Coordinates of C-alpha atoms in Angstrom, one line a residue:
L1 CA -11.2 5.3 62.0
L2 CA -11.5 2.1 59.9
I3 CA -15.1 2.0 58.6
D4 CA -15.5 -1.8 58.6
F5 CA -14.0 -2.5 62.1
P6 CA -16.6 -3.7 64.7
G7 CA -17.7 -1.4 67.4
A8 CA -18.0 -2.1 71.1
Q9 CA -21.5 -3.4 70.7
S10 CA -20.5 -5.9 68.0
I11 CA -17.6 -7.2 70.1
E12 CA -19.8 -7.6 73.2
R13 CA -22.4 -9.6 71.2
N14 CA -19.7 -11.6 69.2
T15 CA -21.4 -10.6 65.9
D16 CA -18.1 -9.9 64.3
H17 CA -17.1 -13.4 63.1
F18 CA -16.0 -12.4 59.7
V19 CA -14.3 -9.2 60.6
K20 CA -10.9 -9.0 62.2
R21 CA -10.9 -7.4 65.6
S22 CA -8.4 -4.6 66.4
S23 CA -5.4 -5.7 68.3
G24 CA -4.7 -2.2 69.6
G25 CA -1.7 -0.4 68.9
A26 CA -0.8 2.6 66.7
L27 CA -1.2 3.4 62.9
C28 CA 1.7 4.7 60.9
P29 CA 1.1 8.0 59.1
H30 CA 0.5 6.2 55.7
C31 CA -2.2 3.9 57.0
A32 CA -3.8 6.7 58.9
A33 CA -4.0 9.0 56.0
T34 CA -5.4 6.2 53.9
A35 CA -8.1 5.2 56.5
L36 CA -9.0 8.9 56.9
L37 CA -9.5 9.4 53.1
C38 CA -11.4 6.1 53.0
L39 CA -13.7 7.4 55.9
M40 CA -14.3 10.8 54.2
T41 CA -15.0 9.1 50.9
N42 CA -17.7 6.6 52.2
A43 CA -18.7 8.2 55.3
P44 CA -22.2 7.0 56.4
S45 CA -24.7 8.6 58.8
G46 CA -23.2 8.6 62.1
G47 CA -25.8 10.4 64.4
A48 CA -26.4 14.2 64.8
G49 CA -24.0 16.3 62.8
H50 CA -21.9 13.3 61.6
R51 CA -22.3 13.9 58.0
T52 CA -22.3 11.6 55.1
S53 CA -19.8 11.8 52.3
I54 CA -20.4 14.0 49.2
R55 CA -22.0 10.9 47.5
G56 CA -23.9 9.6 50.5
G57 CA -23.0 6.7 52.7
G58 CA -21.1 4.0 51.0
P59 CA -21.1 5.1 47.4
L60 CA -20.3 2.9 44.2
T61 CA -17.1 3.8 42.5
T62 CA -16.4 2.6 38.9
L63 CA -12.8 2.9 37.2
V64 CA -11.3 2.2 34.1
T65 CA -8.2 -0.3 34.5
Y66 CA -5.9 -1.3 31.8
A67 CA -4.5 -4.9 32.2
Q68 CA -1.5 -5.8 30.2
I69 CA -0.3 -9.5 30.3
G70 CA 3.3 -9.9 31.7
E71 CA 3.5 -6.6 33.5
S72 CA 6.9 -6.1 34.6
H73 CA 6.3 -3.9 37.6
P74 CA 3.2 -3.5 39.7
A75 CA 3.9 0.3 40.2
S76 CA 3.7 0.9 36.4
A77 CA 0.3 -0.8 36.3
L78 CA -1.1 1.2 39.2
W79 CA 0.1 4.4 37.5
R80 CA -1.5 3.5 34.1
D81 CA -5.0 2.7 36.1
V82 CA -4.8 6.1 37.8
A83 CA -3.9 7.8 34.5
C84 CA -7.0 6.2 32.8
N85 CA -9.2 8.0 35.4
V86 CA -7.8 11.5 35.4
L87 CA -10.0 13.9 33.7
D88 CA -8.9 16.7 31.4
P89 CA -8.3 20.0 33.4
H90 CA -11.0 21.5 31.1
S91 CA -13.6 19.3 32.8
F92 CA -13.2 21.5 35.9
H93 CA -13.4 24.9 34.3
T94 CA -16.6 26.3 35.7
A95 CA -17.7 29.5 37.1
N96 CA -16.0 28.8 40.3
S97 CA -12.7 27.5 39.1
S98 CA -11.1 30.7 39.6
Q99 CA -11.1 30.0 43.3
A100 CA -7.7 28.5 43.1
E101 CA -6.6 28.9 46.7
L102 CA -5.6 25.5 48.2
S103 CA -8.1 25.9 50.9
N104 CA -10.9 25.8 48.3
V105 CA -9.5 22.4 47.2
F106 CA -8.3 20.9 50.4
P107 CA -10.9 22.1 52.9
W108 CA -9.0 21.2 56.0
L109 CA -6.6 24.1 55.5
R110 CA -9.3 26.6 56.9
G111 CA -12.1 26.3 59.4
V112 CA -15.5 24.7 58.6
E113 CA -17.2 28.0 59.8
Q114 CA -15.3 30.0 57.1
T115 CA -16.2 27.5 54.3
M116 CA -19.9 27.5 55.3
K117 CA -20.1 31.3 56.2
H118 CA -22.9 32.2 53.6
S119 CA -25.0 29.2 54.5
D120 CA -25.2 26.0 56.5
A121 CA -24.3 24.0 53.3
V122 CA -21.5 23.8 50.8
Q123 CA -22.9 24.1 47.2
P124 CA -20.9 23.3 44.1
L125 CA -20.3 27.0 43.2
D126 CA -18.9 27.8 46.8
V127 CA -15.6 26.1 46.4
H128 CA -13.2 24.8 43.7
P129 CA -14.7 21.9 41.8
L130 CA -11.8 19.7 42.6
Q131 CA -12.9 19.6 46.2
V132 CA -15.2 16.8 45.0
Y133 CA -12.3 14.6 45.3
W134 CA -11.3 15.8 49.0
A135 CA -14.5 16.5 50.6
M136 CA -14.4 16.8 54.5
P137 CA -17.9 15.8 55.8
R138 CA -16.2 14.7 59.1
R139 CA -14.1 16.8 61.5
I140 CA -11.2 14.5 62.6
R141 CA -7.9 15.6 63.9
L142 CA -5.2 12.8 64.2
Q143 CA -2.8 12.8 67.3
F144 CA 0.7 11.6 67.3
A145 CA 1.8 9.7 70.2
S146 CA 4.2 11.4 72.7
R147 CA 7.5 9.6 72.7
S148 CA 10.5 9.9 74.9
G149 CA 13.9 10.4 73.4
G150 CA 15.5 7.1 72.3
A151 CA 12.3 5.1 72.1
A152 CA 12.4 2.2 69.6
P153 CA 10.1 2.7 66.5
E154 CA 6.7 1.2 66.9
P155 CA 5.1 -1.3 64.4
C156 CA 1.9 -0.1 62.6
A157 CA -1.2 -2.1 63.6
I158 CA -2.2 -2.6 60.0
C159 CA 0.9 -2.9 57.8
A160 CA 3.4 -3.8 60.5
R161 CA 6.0 -1.3 59.3
T162 CA 7.8 0.5 62.1
T163 CA 7.3 4.3 62.5
D164 CA 8.7 7.0 64.3
L165 CA 5.5 8.9 64.2
P166 CA 2.8 6.5 65.6
I167 CA -0.8 7.8 65.6
E168 CA -2.5 6.3 68.6
R169 CA -5.9 8.3 68.8
Y170 CA -7.9 11.0 67.1
V171 CA -10.3 13.7 68.2
A172 CA -13.6 14.0 66.4
K173 CA -16.1 17.0 66.4
N174 CA -19.6 16.8 64.7
Y175 CA -21.0 19.1 62.1
G176 CA -18.4 19.0 59.3
L177 CA -18.9 20.3 55.8
N178 CA -22.5 19.7 54.8
Y179 CA -22.5 19.1 50.9
K180 CA -25.7 19.8 49.1
G181 CA -26.7 20.7 45.7
A182 CA -25.9 19.1 42.2
W183 CA -22.6 17.6 43.1
L184 CA -21.5 15.1 40.5
H185 CA -18.5 12.8 41.5
P186 CA -16.5 11.8 38.4
L187 CA -16.1 8.4 39.8
S188 CA -19.7 7.2 40.2
P189 CA -22.4 6.4 37.9
Y190 CA -25.7 8.3 38.6
Y191 CA -29.3 7.4 38.3
R192 CA -32.6 9.2 38.1
S193 CA -36.0 7.8 38.5
G194 CA -38.0 10.1 36.1
A195 CA -37.3 12.5 33.2
N196 CA -37.5 15.6 35.5
E197 CA -35.8 14.1 38.6
P198 CA -32.3 15.1 39.7
L199 CA -29.5 12.7 39.5
F200 CA -28.5 10.5 42.5
P201 CA -25.3 8.5 43.0
V202 CA -25.5 4.7 42.6
H203 CA -24.8 2.7 45.9
P204 CA -24.0 -1.1 46.2
Q205 CA -26.9 -3.2 47.2
P206 CA -27.1 -6.5 49.2
D207 CA -27.6 -8.6 46.1
G208 CA -24.0 -7.8 44.9
M209 CA -22.7 -6.7 41.5
T210 CA -23.4 -8.9 38.5
Y211 CA -23.5 -8.4 34.8
R212 CA -27.0 -7.1 35.0
H213 CA -25.4 -3.8 36.0
W214 CA -22.9 -3.8 33.2
L215 CA -25.0 -1.9 30.8
G216 CA -25.8 1.0 32.9
W217 CA -22.4 1.3 34.3
A218 CA -20.6 1.0 31.1
L219 CA -22.8 2.6 28.5
G220 CA -25.9 3.9 30.3
S221 CA -29.4 2.6 30.2
K222 CA -33.0 3.5 30.3
R223 CA -35.6 1.0 31.7
A224 CA -38.9 1.5 33.0
G225 CA -38.6 5.1 33.6
R226 CA -35.3 4.7 35.5
Q227 CA -32.1 6.1 33.8
I228 CA -28.4 5.3 34.8
V229 CA -25.6 7.5 33.5
P230 CA -22.0 6.1 33.5
A231 CA -19.4 7.7 35.6
A232 CA -17.6 10.7 34.0
V233 CA -14.3 8.9 33.9
V234 CA -15.9 6.1 32.0
Q235 CA -17.5 8.4 29.4
A236 CA -14.2 10.5 29.2
Y237 CA -12.2 7.3 28.4
R238 CA -14.6 6.2 25.7
S239 CA -14.6 9.6 23.9
T240 CA -11.0 10.8 24.1
R241 CA -8.7 8.1 25.3
S242 CA -6.7 5.9 22.9
K243 CA -8.1 2.4 22.4
G244 CA -6.2 -0.9 22.4
G245 CA -5.3 -3.3 25.1
Q246 CA -7.4 -5.3 27.6
V247 CA -9.5 -2.6 29.1
R248 CA -11.9 -3.5 32.1
L249 CA -14.4 -1.8 34.2
R250 CA -13.6 -2.1 38.0
A251 CA -16.6 -1.6 40.4
F252 CA -16.4 -1.6 44.1
G253 CA -17.9 -0.1 47.3
Y254 CA -19.5 -0.7 50.6
D255 CA -22.9 -1.9 51.2
M256 CA -23.9 0.3 54.1
D257 CA -26.7 0.0 56.6
N258 CA -26.5 3.4 58.4
M259 CA -23.4 3.1 60.4
K260 CA -22.9 -0.6 59.7
A261 CA -20.7 -1.9 56.8
R262 CA -22.7 -5.0 55.9
C263 CA -20.3 -6.1 53.0
W264 CA -17.6 -4.9 50.6
Y265 CA -18.4 -5.6 47.0
E266 CA -15.9 -5.6 44.1
A267 CA -16.3 -6.7 40.5
N268 CA -14.4 -6.6 37.2
F269 CA -16.2 -6.5 34.0
P270 CA -14.9 -6.2 30.3
L271 CA -15.2 -2.7 28.9
F272 CA -15.3 -3.2 25.2
D273 CA -14.2 -0.7 22.7
L274 CA -17.0 0.6 20.5
P275 CA -16.2 -0.1 16.9
E276 CA -15.5 2.5 14.2
S277 CA -18.7 2.8 12.3
K278 CA -20.6 5.0 9.9
Q279 CA -23.1 5.6 12.6
S280 CA -22.7 8.1 15.3
P281 CA -21.3 6.8 18.7
A282 CA -24.8 7.6 20.2
E283 CA -26.4 5.6 17.6
V284 CA -24.0 2.6 18.2
S285 CA -24.5 2.8 22.0
E286 CA -28.3 3.0 21.6
A287 CA -28.3 -0.1 19.2
I288 CA -26.1 -2.0 21.7
A289 CA -28.4 -1.1 24.6
S290 CA -31.6 -2.2 22.6
I291 CA -30.1 -5.9 22.4
V292 CA -28.2 -6.0 25.7
G293 CA -31.0 -4.4 27.9
P294 CA -33.4 -7.2 27.3
L295 CA -30.8 -9.9 27.7
A296 CA -29.9 -8.6 31.2
A297 CA -33.6 -8.0 32.2
G298 CA -34.4 -11.5 31.1
A299 CA -31.6 -13.0 33.1
E300 CA -32.8 -11.1 36.2
S301 CA -36.3 -12.4 35.7
V302 CA -35.0 -16.0 35.5
A303 CA -32.7 -15.6 38.4
Q304 CA -35.6 -14.5 40.7
C305 CA -37.7 -17.3 39.4
I306 CA -35.3 -20.0 40.2
R307 CA -34.9 -18.7 43.6
F308 CA -38.5 -18.7 44.3
A309 CA -38.7 -22.3 42.8
V310 CA -36.2 -23.6 45.3
R311 CA -38.0 -21.7 48.2
D312 CA -41.3 -23.3 47.2
A313 CA -39.5 -26.7 46.9
W314 CA -38.2 -26.5 50.3
F315 CA -40.7 -24.6 52.3
G316 CA -43.8 -24.3 50.2
N317 CA -45.3 -21.0 49.7
G318 CA -44.9 -19.9 53.3
E319 CA -42.5 -17.5 54.7
T320 CA -38.9 -18.3 53.7
R321 CA -36.5 -19.4 56.3
G322 CA -33.0 -18.2 55.7
D323 CA -31.3 -16.3 52.8
L324 CA -31.6 -17.9 49.5
G325 CA -29.4 -15.3 47.6
F326 CA -26.6 -18.0 47.0
V327 CA -29.1 -19.5 44.4
E328 CA -29.0 -16.4 42.3
A329 CA -25.4 -16.0 42.8
I330 CA -24.7 -19.5 41.4
F331 CA -26.9 -18.7 38.4
W332 CA -25.1 -15.3 37.7
N333 CA -21.8 -16.9 37.9
R334 CA -22.7 -19.7 35.4
T335 CA -24.1 -17.5 32.8
E336 CA -21.8 -14.6 32.9
R337 CA -19.3 -15.8 30.4
H338 CA -21.9 -16.5 27.8
F339 CA -23.6 -13.1 28.4
F340 CA -20.3 -11.2 27.5
V341 CA -19.8 -13.5 24.5
L342 CA -23.4 -12.2 23.4
V343 CA -22.3 -8.6 24.1
E344 CA -19.5 -8.9 21.7
R345 CA -21.9 -10.1 19.0
A346 CA -24.2 -7.2 19.8
I347 CA -21.6 -4.8 19.3
D348 CA -20.8 -6.2 15.8
L349 CA -24.4 -6.1 14.8
A350 CA -24.6 -2.5 15.9
K351 CA -21.5 -1.8 14.0
E352 CA -23.0 -3.3 10.9
H353 CA -26.7 -2.4 11.1
G354 CA -26.8 0.7 13.5
R355 CA -30.5 1.2 14.8
G356 CA -31.6 -2.0 12.9
A357 CA -29.4 -4.2 14.9
Y358 CA -32.2 -5.3 17.1
D359 CA -34.0 -6.6 14.2
Q360 CA -31.0 -8.7 13.3
S361 CA -30.6 -10.1 16.7
E362 CA -33.4 -12.6 17.0
P363 CA -31.2 -15.7 16.9
L364 CA -29.0 -14.2 19.4
R365 CA -31.9 -13.5 21.8
R366 CA -33.4 -16.8 21.2
G367 CA -30.0 -18.5 21.9
W368 CA -29.8 -16.7 25.1
L369 CA -33.3 -17.6 26.3
N370 CA -32.5 -21.4 25.8
V371 CA -29.2 -20.9 27.8
L372 CA -31.0 -19.3 30.7
R373 CA -33.7 -22.0 30.5
L374 CA -31.2 -24.9 30.6
T375 CA -29.2 -23.3 33.4
A376 CA -32.3 -22.8 35.6
R377 CA -33.5 -26.2 35.2
C378 CA -30.1 -27.8 35.9
L379 CA -29.7 -25.5 38.8
F380 CA -33.1 -26.6 40.2
D381 CA -32.1 -30.3 39.8
E382 CA -28.8 -29.7 41.7
I383 CA -30.2 -27.7 44.5
A384 CA -33.9 -28.3 45.2
A385 CA -34.0 -32.0 43.9
S386 CA -30.6 -33.2 45.2
G387 CA -30.3 -36.0 47.8
N388 CA -33.1 -38.2 48.9
V389 CA -36.3 -36.9 47.4
E390 CA -38.5 -39.4 49.3
A391 CA -37.2 -38.0 52.6
G392 CA -38.4 -34.7 51.8
N393 CA -41.8 -33.4 50.3
P394 CA -42.1 -34.7 46.6
A395 CA -45.5 -32.8 46.1
K396 CA -43.8 -29.7 47.0
L397 CA -40.9 -30.4 44.5
A398 CA -43.3 -31.2 41.8
V399 CA -45.4 -28.1 42.3
A400 CA -42.4 -25.8 42.5
Y401 CA -40.8 -27.4 39.3
R402 CA -44.0 -27.0 37.3
A403 CA -44.2 -23.3 38.3
L404 CA -40.6 -22.9 37.1
R405 CA -41.4 -24.5 33.9
R406 CA -44.5 -22.3 33.4
H407 CA -42.4 -19.2 33.7
L408 CA -39.6 -20.5 31.5
D409 CA -41.7 -21.6 28.8
G410 CA -44.5 -18.8 29.2
D411 CA -45.3 -15.9 26.9
T412 CA -44.2 -13.3 29.5
L413 CA -40.6 -14.2 29.2
Q414 CA -40.6 -14.6 25.4
Q415 CA -42.3 -11.2 25.1
A416 CA -39.5 -9.7 27.3
F417 CA -37.1 -11.0 24.6
G418 CA -39.2 -9.9 21.7
L419 CA -39.8 -13.4 20.4
I420 CA -43.6 -13.2 20.4
V421 CA -46.1 -10.3 20.2
A422 CA -48.3 -9.5 23.2
N423 CA -51.6 -10.3 21.4
S424 CA -50.8 -13.8 20.1
T425 CA -53.6 -16.3 20.0
E426 CA -53.8 -19.3 22.5
T427 CA -53.2 -21.7 19.5
G428 CA -50.0 -20.0 18.5
R429 CA -48.8 -19.8 22.1
R430 CA -49.2 -23.7 22.5
Q431 CA -47.4 -24.3 19.1
R432 CA -44.6 -21.9 20.0
R433 CA -44.2 -23.4 23.4
R434 CA -43.9 -26.9 22.0
G435 CA -41.5 -25.8 19.4
S436 CA -39.3 -23.9 21.8
T437 CA -39.3 -26.7 24.5
A438 CA -38.2 -29.2 21.7
Q439 CA -35.1 -27.1 20.8
D440 CA -34.0 -25.9 24.2
T441 CA -31.4 -28.6 24.8
T442 CA -30.0 -28.6 21.2
E443 CA -29.8 -24.8 20.7
A444 CA -28.3 -24.1 24.3
R445 CA -25.6 -26.7 23.9

């Protein structure tokens, strides 16, 4: 029932080192209901007839959270966070919202065959739109333990609270509700790969969650034909909710590999209030994206380059042995604070100049490029060149460092930041390269 618990094969092969094995015992009704909702929300593919969730296996969820310093009671903070993500009832007024029967909202109140009597799938117009929160792709019935009179309460295997209604097992049957069609979950960002393509929910990936995702999840983005649309709750908060306070974007979800939960990712990013401006909100968002998009894309390019440089310094150009994702993780962590400082500056430029903000942002973009250069070089020195160089392969180290410098000082990266034009002459490139290299340390610091 717990989606990230190891199965029999994992326990037999002892591959569950970082996952707590079940100690047996029963669950209390509170933990069983929570686990059941988690499974329905994140359900991965589980074989024939074991359906995925309405957003596919392991979807990404983004929520608006309102953090107040000195919170007196955690319950009030939880209630405020929930309230920030409740949509206006008019958001659910559609052609089928007249189907107000509880069974059209909570599908377990009637049989699966009754819900899918017209076809083998549940389309958005077949049920009440609120069922998007309570989808039932799996058919599971919890079984309470039979207890003799006078038996002592049993502790829950998860929360350790005693309960008079322990749940020891459940019965599962395949072929639950099969959700198809244009379902849009209010808590997920969506993407499309082309102008005429449908929207698909975003899922966490093995490389984790970093600030390179912030623009798409908070404001929306378009890059190389791929469009990302923020979650409906994020859009609603920006357009209708009162501003003020320390508002953040909380993103979380499982990285699933079919039935296997590879990792749980969670991240918190600032969710800046867009300033009041004579420009329309769409123009302000577009202006911010025109600046922040290249900043994130450039950082992604440098992060990949530093990982390749460390790989080449250790192993040459051959096959990589081991996972070097930790190199990029360190890079993202070290540059995150500076990135969001630049985002605030980009918001100010968008407020003042509107669509012309990009033309005014060259100092900002150049400073960010220098920060990335300095961070990448320092990281290479710490990781690839640390220890006794003579004991390793100095030739590999030198070749890898030269390749890193070529990328950091090359035209491709500067063009990505809009600092040079694509058809510049070779002489101009050499002059700019010498000039930018000389200022790197001074400007970045």
